[in-house]
mmCIF file of N, CA and C in Angstrom:
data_model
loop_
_atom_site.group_PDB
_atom_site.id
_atom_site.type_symbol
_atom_site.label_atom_id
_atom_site.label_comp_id
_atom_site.label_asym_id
_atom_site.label_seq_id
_atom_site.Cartn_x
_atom_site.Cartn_y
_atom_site.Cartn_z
ATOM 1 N N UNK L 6 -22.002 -13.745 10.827
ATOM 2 C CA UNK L 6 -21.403 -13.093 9.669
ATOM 3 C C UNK L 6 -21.583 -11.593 9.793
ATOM 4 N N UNK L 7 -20.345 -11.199 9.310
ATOM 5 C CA UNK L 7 -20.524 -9.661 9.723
ATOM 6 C C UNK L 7 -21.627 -9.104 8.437
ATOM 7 N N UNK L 8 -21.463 -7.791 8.485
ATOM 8 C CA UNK L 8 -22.242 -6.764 7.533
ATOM 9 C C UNK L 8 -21.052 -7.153 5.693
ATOM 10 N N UNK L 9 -22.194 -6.288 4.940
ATOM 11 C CA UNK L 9 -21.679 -6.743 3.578
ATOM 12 C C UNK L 9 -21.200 -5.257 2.784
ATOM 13 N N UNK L 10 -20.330 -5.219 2.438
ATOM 14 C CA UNK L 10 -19.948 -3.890 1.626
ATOM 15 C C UNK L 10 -19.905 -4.119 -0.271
ATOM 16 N N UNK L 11 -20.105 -3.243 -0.746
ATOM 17 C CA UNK L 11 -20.005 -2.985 -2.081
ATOM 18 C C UNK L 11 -19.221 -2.196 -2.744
ATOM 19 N N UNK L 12 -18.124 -2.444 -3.517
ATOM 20 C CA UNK L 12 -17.135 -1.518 -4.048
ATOM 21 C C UNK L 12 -17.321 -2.211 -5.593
ATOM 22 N N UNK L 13 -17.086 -0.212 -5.829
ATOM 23 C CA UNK L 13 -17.546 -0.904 -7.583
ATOM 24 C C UNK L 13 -16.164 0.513 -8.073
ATOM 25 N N UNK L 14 -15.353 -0.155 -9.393
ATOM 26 C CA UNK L 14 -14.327 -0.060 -9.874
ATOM 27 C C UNK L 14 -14.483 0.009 -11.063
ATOM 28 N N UNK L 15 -14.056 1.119 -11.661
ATOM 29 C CA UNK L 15 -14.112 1.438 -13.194
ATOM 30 C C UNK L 15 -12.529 1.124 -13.885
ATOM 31 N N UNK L 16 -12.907 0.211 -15.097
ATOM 32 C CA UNK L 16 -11.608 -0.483 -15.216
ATOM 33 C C UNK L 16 -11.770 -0.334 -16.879
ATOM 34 N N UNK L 17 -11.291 0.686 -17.644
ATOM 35 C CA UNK L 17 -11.785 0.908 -18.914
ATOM 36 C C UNK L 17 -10.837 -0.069 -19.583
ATOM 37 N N UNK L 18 -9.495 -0.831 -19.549
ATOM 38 C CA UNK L 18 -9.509 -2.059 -20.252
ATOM 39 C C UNK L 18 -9.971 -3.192 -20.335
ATOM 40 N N UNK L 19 -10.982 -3.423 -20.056
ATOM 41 C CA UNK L 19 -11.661 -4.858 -19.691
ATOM 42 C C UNK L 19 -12.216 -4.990 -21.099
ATOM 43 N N UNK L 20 -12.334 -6.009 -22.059
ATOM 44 C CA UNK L 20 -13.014 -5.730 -23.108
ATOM 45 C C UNK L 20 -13.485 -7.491 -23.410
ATOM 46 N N UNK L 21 -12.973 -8.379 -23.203
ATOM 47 C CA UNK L 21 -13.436 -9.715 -23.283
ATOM 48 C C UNK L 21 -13.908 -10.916 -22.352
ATOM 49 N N UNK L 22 -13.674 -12.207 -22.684
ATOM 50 C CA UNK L 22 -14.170 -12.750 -21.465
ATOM 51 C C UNK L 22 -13.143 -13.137 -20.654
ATOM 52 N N UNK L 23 -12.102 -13.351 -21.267
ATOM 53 C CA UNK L 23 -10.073 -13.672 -20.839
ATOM 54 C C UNK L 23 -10.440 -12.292 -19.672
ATOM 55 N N UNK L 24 -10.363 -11.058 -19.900
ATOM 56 C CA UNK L 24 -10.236 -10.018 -18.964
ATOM 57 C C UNK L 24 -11.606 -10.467 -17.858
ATOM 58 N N UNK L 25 -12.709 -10.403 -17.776
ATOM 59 C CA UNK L 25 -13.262 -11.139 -16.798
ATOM 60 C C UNK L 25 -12.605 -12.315 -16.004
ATOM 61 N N UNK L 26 -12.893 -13.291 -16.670
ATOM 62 C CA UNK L 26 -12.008 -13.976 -16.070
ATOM 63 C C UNK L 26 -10.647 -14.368 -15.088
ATOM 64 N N UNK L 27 -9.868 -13.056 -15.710
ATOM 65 C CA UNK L 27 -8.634 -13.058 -15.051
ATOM 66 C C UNK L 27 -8.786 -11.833 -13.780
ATOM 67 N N UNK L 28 -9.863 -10.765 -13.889
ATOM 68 C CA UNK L 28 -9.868 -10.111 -12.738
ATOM 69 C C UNK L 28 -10.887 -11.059 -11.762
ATOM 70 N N UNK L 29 -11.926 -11.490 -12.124
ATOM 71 C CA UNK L 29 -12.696 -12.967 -11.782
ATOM 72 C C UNK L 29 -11.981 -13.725 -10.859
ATOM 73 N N UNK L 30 -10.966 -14.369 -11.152
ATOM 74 C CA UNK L 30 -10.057 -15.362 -10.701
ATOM 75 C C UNK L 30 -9.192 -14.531 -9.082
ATOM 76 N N UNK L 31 -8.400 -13.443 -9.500
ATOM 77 C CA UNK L 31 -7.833 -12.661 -8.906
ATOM 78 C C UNK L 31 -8.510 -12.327 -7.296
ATOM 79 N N UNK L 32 -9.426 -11.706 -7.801
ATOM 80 C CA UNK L 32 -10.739 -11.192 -6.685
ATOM 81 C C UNK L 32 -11.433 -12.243 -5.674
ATOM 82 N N UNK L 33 -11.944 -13.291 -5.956
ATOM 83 C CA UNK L 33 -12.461 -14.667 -5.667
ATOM 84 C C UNK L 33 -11.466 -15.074 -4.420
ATOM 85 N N UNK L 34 -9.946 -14.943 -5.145
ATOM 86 C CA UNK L 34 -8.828 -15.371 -3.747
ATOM 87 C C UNK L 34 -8.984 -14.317 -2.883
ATOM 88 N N UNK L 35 -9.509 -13.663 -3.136
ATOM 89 C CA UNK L 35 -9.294 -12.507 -1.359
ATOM 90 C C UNK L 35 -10.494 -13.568 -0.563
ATOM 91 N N UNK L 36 -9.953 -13.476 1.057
ATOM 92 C CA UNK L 36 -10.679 -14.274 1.809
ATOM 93 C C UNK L 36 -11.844 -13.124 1.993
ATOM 94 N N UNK L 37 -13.626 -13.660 1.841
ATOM 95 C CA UNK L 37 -14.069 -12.561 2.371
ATOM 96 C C UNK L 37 -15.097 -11.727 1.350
ATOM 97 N N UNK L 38 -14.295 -12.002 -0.102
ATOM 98 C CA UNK L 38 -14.818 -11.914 -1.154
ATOM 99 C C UNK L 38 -16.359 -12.891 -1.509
ATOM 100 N N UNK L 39 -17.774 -12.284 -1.620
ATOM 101 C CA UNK L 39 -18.580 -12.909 -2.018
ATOM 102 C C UNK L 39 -19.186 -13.247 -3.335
ATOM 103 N N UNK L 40 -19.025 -11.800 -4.363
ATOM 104 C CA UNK L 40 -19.014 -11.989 -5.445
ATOM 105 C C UNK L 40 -18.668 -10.934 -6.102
ATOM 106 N N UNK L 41 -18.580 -11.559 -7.776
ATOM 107 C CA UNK L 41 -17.804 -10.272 -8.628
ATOM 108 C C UNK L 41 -18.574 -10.670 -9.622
ATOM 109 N N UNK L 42 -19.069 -9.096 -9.974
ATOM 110 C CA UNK L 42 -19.858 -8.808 -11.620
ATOM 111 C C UNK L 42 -18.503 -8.004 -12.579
ATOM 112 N N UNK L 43 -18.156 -8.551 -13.391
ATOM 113 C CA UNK L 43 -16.937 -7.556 -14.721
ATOM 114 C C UNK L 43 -18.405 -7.648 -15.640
ATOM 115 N N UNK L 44 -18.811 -5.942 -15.482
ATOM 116 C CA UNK L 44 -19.610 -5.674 -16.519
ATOM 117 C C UNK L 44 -18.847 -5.093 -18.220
ATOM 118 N N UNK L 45 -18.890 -6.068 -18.953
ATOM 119 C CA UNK L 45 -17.828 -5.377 -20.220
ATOM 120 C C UNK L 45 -18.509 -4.421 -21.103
ATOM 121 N N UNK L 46 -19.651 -4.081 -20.901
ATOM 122 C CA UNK L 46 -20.207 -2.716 -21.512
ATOM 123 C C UNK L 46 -19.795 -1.510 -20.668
ATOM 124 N N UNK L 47 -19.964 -1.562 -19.538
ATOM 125 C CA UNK L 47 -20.129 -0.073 -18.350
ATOM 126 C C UNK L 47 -18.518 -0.015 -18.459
ATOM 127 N N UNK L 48 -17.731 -1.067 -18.264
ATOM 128 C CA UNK L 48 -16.688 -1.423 -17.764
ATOM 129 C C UNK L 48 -16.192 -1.124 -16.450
ATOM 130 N N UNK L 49 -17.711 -1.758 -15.812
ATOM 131 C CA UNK L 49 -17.273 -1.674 -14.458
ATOM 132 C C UNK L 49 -17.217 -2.842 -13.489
ATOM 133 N N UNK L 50 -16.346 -3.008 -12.115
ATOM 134 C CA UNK L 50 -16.069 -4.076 -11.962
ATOM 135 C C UNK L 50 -16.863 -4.075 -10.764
ATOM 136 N N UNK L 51 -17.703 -4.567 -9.979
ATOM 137 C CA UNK L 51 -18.667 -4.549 -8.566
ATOM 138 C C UNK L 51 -18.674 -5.728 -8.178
ATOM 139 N N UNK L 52 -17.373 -5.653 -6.894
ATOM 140 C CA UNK L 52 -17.335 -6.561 -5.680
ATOM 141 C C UNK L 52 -18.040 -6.058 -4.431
ATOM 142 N N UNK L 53 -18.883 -7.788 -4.291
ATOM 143 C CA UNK L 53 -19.393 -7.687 -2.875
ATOM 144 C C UNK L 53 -19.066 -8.655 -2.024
ATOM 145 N N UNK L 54 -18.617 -7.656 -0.871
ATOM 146 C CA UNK L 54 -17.257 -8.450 0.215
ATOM 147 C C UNK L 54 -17.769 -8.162 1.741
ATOM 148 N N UNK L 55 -17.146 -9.177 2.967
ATOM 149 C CA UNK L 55 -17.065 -8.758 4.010
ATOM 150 C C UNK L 55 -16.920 -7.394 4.263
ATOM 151 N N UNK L 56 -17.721 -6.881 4.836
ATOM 152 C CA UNK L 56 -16.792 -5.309 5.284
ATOM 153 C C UNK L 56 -15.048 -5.350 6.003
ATOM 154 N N UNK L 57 -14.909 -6.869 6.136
ATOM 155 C CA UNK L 57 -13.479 -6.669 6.802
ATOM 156 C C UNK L 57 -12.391 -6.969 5.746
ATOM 157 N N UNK L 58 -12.888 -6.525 4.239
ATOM 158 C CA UNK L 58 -11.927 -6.363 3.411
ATOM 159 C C UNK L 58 -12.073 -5.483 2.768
ATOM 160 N N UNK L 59 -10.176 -5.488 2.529
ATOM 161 C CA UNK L 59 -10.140 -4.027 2.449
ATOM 162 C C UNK L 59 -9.989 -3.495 1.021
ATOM 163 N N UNK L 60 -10.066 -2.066 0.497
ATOM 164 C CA UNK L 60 -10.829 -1.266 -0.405
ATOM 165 C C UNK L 60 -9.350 -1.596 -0.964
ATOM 166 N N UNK L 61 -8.186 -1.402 -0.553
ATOM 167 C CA UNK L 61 -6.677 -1.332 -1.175
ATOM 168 C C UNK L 61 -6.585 -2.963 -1.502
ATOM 169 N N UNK L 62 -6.841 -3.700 -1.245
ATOM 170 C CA UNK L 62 -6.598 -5.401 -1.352
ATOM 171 C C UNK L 62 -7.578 -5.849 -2.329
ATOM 172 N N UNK L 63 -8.222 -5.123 -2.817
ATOM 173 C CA UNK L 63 -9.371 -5.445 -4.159
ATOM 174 C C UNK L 63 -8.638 -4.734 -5.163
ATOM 175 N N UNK L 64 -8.239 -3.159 -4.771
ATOM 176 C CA UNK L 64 -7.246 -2.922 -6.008
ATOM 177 C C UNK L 64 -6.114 -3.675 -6.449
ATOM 178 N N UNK L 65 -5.285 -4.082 -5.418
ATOM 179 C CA UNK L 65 -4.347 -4.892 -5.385
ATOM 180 C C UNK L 65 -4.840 -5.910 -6.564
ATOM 181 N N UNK L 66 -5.686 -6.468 -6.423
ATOM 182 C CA UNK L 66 -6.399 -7.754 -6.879
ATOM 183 C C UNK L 66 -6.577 -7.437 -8.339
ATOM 184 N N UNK L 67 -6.888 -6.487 -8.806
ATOM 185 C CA UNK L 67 -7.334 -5.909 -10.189
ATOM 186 C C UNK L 67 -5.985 -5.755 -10.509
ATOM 187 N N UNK L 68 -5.083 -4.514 -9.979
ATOM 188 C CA UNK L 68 -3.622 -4.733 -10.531
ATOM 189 C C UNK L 68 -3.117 -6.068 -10.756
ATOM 190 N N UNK L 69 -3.224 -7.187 -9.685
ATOM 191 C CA UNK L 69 -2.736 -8.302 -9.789
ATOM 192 C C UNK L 69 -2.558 -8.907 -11.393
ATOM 193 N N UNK L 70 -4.184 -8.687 -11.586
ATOM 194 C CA UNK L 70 -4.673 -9.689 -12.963
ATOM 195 C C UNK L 70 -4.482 -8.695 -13.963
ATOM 196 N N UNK L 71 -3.974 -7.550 -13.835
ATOM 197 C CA UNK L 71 -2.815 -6.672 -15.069
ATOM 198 C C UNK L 71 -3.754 -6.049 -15.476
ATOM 199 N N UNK L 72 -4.819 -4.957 -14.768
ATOM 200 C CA UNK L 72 -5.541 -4.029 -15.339
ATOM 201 C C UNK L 72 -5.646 -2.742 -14.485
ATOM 202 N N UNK L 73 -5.794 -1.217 -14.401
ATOM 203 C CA UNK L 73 -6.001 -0.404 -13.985
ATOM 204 C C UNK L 73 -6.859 -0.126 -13.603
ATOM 205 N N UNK L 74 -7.303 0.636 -13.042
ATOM 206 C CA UNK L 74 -8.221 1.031 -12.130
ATOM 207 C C UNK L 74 -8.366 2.584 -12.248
ATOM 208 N N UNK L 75 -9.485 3.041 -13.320
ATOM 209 C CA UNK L 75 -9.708 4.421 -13.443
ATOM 210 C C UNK L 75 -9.736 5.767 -11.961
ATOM 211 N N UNK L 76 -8.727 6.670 -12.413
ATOM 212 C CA UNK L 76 -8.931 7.285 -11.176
ATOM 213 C C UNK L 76 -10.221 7.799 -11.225
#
């Protein structure tokens, strides 16, 4: 198994457990993906993934499940 990376994503609409859930769900399908914290206080989202996935395919993943991604 390769090395492990951490990307963490500030997503200021997240406010329930439906929004967990649905970026939850989203994220999980990337191959590679190990786990996801949706913190709904910080409103931040911290995936930990293969390093051989990529930083644009997690955003993807958050857009997917219909939320933004603070610049």
């Amino acid at each position: 198994m390769g090395w492990m990376s951490v990307h963490v994503y500030r997503v200021p609409d997240v406010s329930c457990e439906h929004c967990v859930s649905a970026i939850t769900g989203e994220l999980k399908k990337i191959d590679g993906v190990q786990s996801v914290d949706v913190n709904l206080d910080t409103k931040l989202v911290t995936v930990e993934s293969a390093d051989s996935v990529e930083d644009a395919s997690l955003r993807a993943g958050i857009d997917e499940a219909g939320y933004d991604i603070e610049a």
